[in-house]
Amino acid sequence: MSQTTPIRVAILWHMHQPDYREPHSHRLSMPWVRLHALKDYLDMPLRAGSFDSLRVTFNLVPSLLDQLEAYTKGATDRHLELSRLSADALNPSTKLEIIESFFAGNPIHMIEPYPRYRQLYAKAKQSAGAGANLATLFSSSEMRDLQVWSNLTWIDPYFRDESPVRVLFAKERYFTEEDKQALLDWEIRLIGRIVPVYRQLMEAGRIEISFTPYCHPILPLLCDTNIAREALPSIKLPKQRFAHPEDAERQIVMAAEKYQALFGRPMVGMWPSEGSVSEQALDIAGRLGISWVATD
C-alpha cells in the first residue's frame, strides 16, 4: 500500500455586506446585515470553534462590523421598522408594503418548511391580482404572523432552542404583539454577541481573524487604474487616470486600527477585496505590517 501525504487546507470564510448606512441617519437602507447576522455571522464561528482539530480563518469587513455595532446602538432598517408596527394599527398602504416585501427568502428553504408561513405565502400569491385590495384580505392576526415569520425564518437552527425563539417556533401562529417585540429585541441582543464570540475564540486559539481594507475597496485600482491593463491589455479604461496609493494605504491603516480596537492585537492577515492584488498594493500592505495576504 502506498503512503499518503496529508494535505493542509486553508479555509477562509469571508463575511461581507455592502455599507447600507444612510447619510445623516441612524438607518440602514436594506435589512441584510441584520438578517444575515441571525443566520450566518455567529453560528459559523461557534460551530468551527467546537472542533478540536479544525482551524478556520474568518475574514471580517470593518464596515460590516460598524453596521452590526450600529444596530446595538439603536439603528434600524425599513423591514425592522415595519416589523415593529402594531398589526392592529396598520393602514392599507403599509399592509400592502409588508405583504409585498416580507417573503424575501428562498421559498424552498425558508418558507415551504413552515406551514403557517407557507399558508400566508400561498394566500399572497393567489391574491396577487387584487391590487390595492390585497391589504383588505389579510386580517391583523395574519399580518402579525407574517411580521414574526419574516424574521423567525432567518434564525439559524443553532439558536432555535433559545428563548423566546423556541416558544415562537412551537406556537407557529396567533402571535401577540408581546411575542413579536420579544423576538425583535432578542435579535439585537444576538447581534451584540457576535464580536465578543469572535474575540473569545481567537484568544483561545480556535480561529484566526483577518480583515479586508476598511470599506472593501479594490486596492490595485485605488493605487492606479492603469494596473488593469496588466491582466487585460485591451481593456477600455476611463480617460482620466486615477492613481492614489495614499487612499489604499489609508484603507489598510483604518482596518488595522479597527482590528486593534476590537481584538486587542495587531492585524497581520488580510483578504483584499475580491482577492485583488498588485505589486504596489502588496508593497503597501507589507510596509504596514501585514504578514500574509490571500487571493485566488
Short mmCIF file of C-alpha atoms in Angstrom, two decimals, residues 33 57 133 138 187 193 198 256 267 269 286:
data_model
loop_
_atom_site.label_atom_id
_atom_site.label_comp_id
_atom_site.label_asym_id
_atom_site.label_seq_id
_atom_site.Cartn_x
_atom_site.Cartn_y
_atom_site.Cartn_z
CA VAL A 33 -26.77 42.91 7.75
CA THR A 57 -9.82 31.89 9.26
CA ASN A 133 -57.46 45.43 -2.31
CA PHE A 138 -55.30 39.89 5.41
CA GLU A 187 -32.31 39.79 17.51
CA ARG A 193 -22.84 38.73 20.93
CA TYR A 198 -15.02 36.01 17.62
CA ALA A 256 -5.69 47.89 11.29
CA MET A 267 -3.79 42.87 12.31
CA GLY A 269 -3.60 38.93 7.78
CA GLY A 286 3.88 44.66 3.71
#
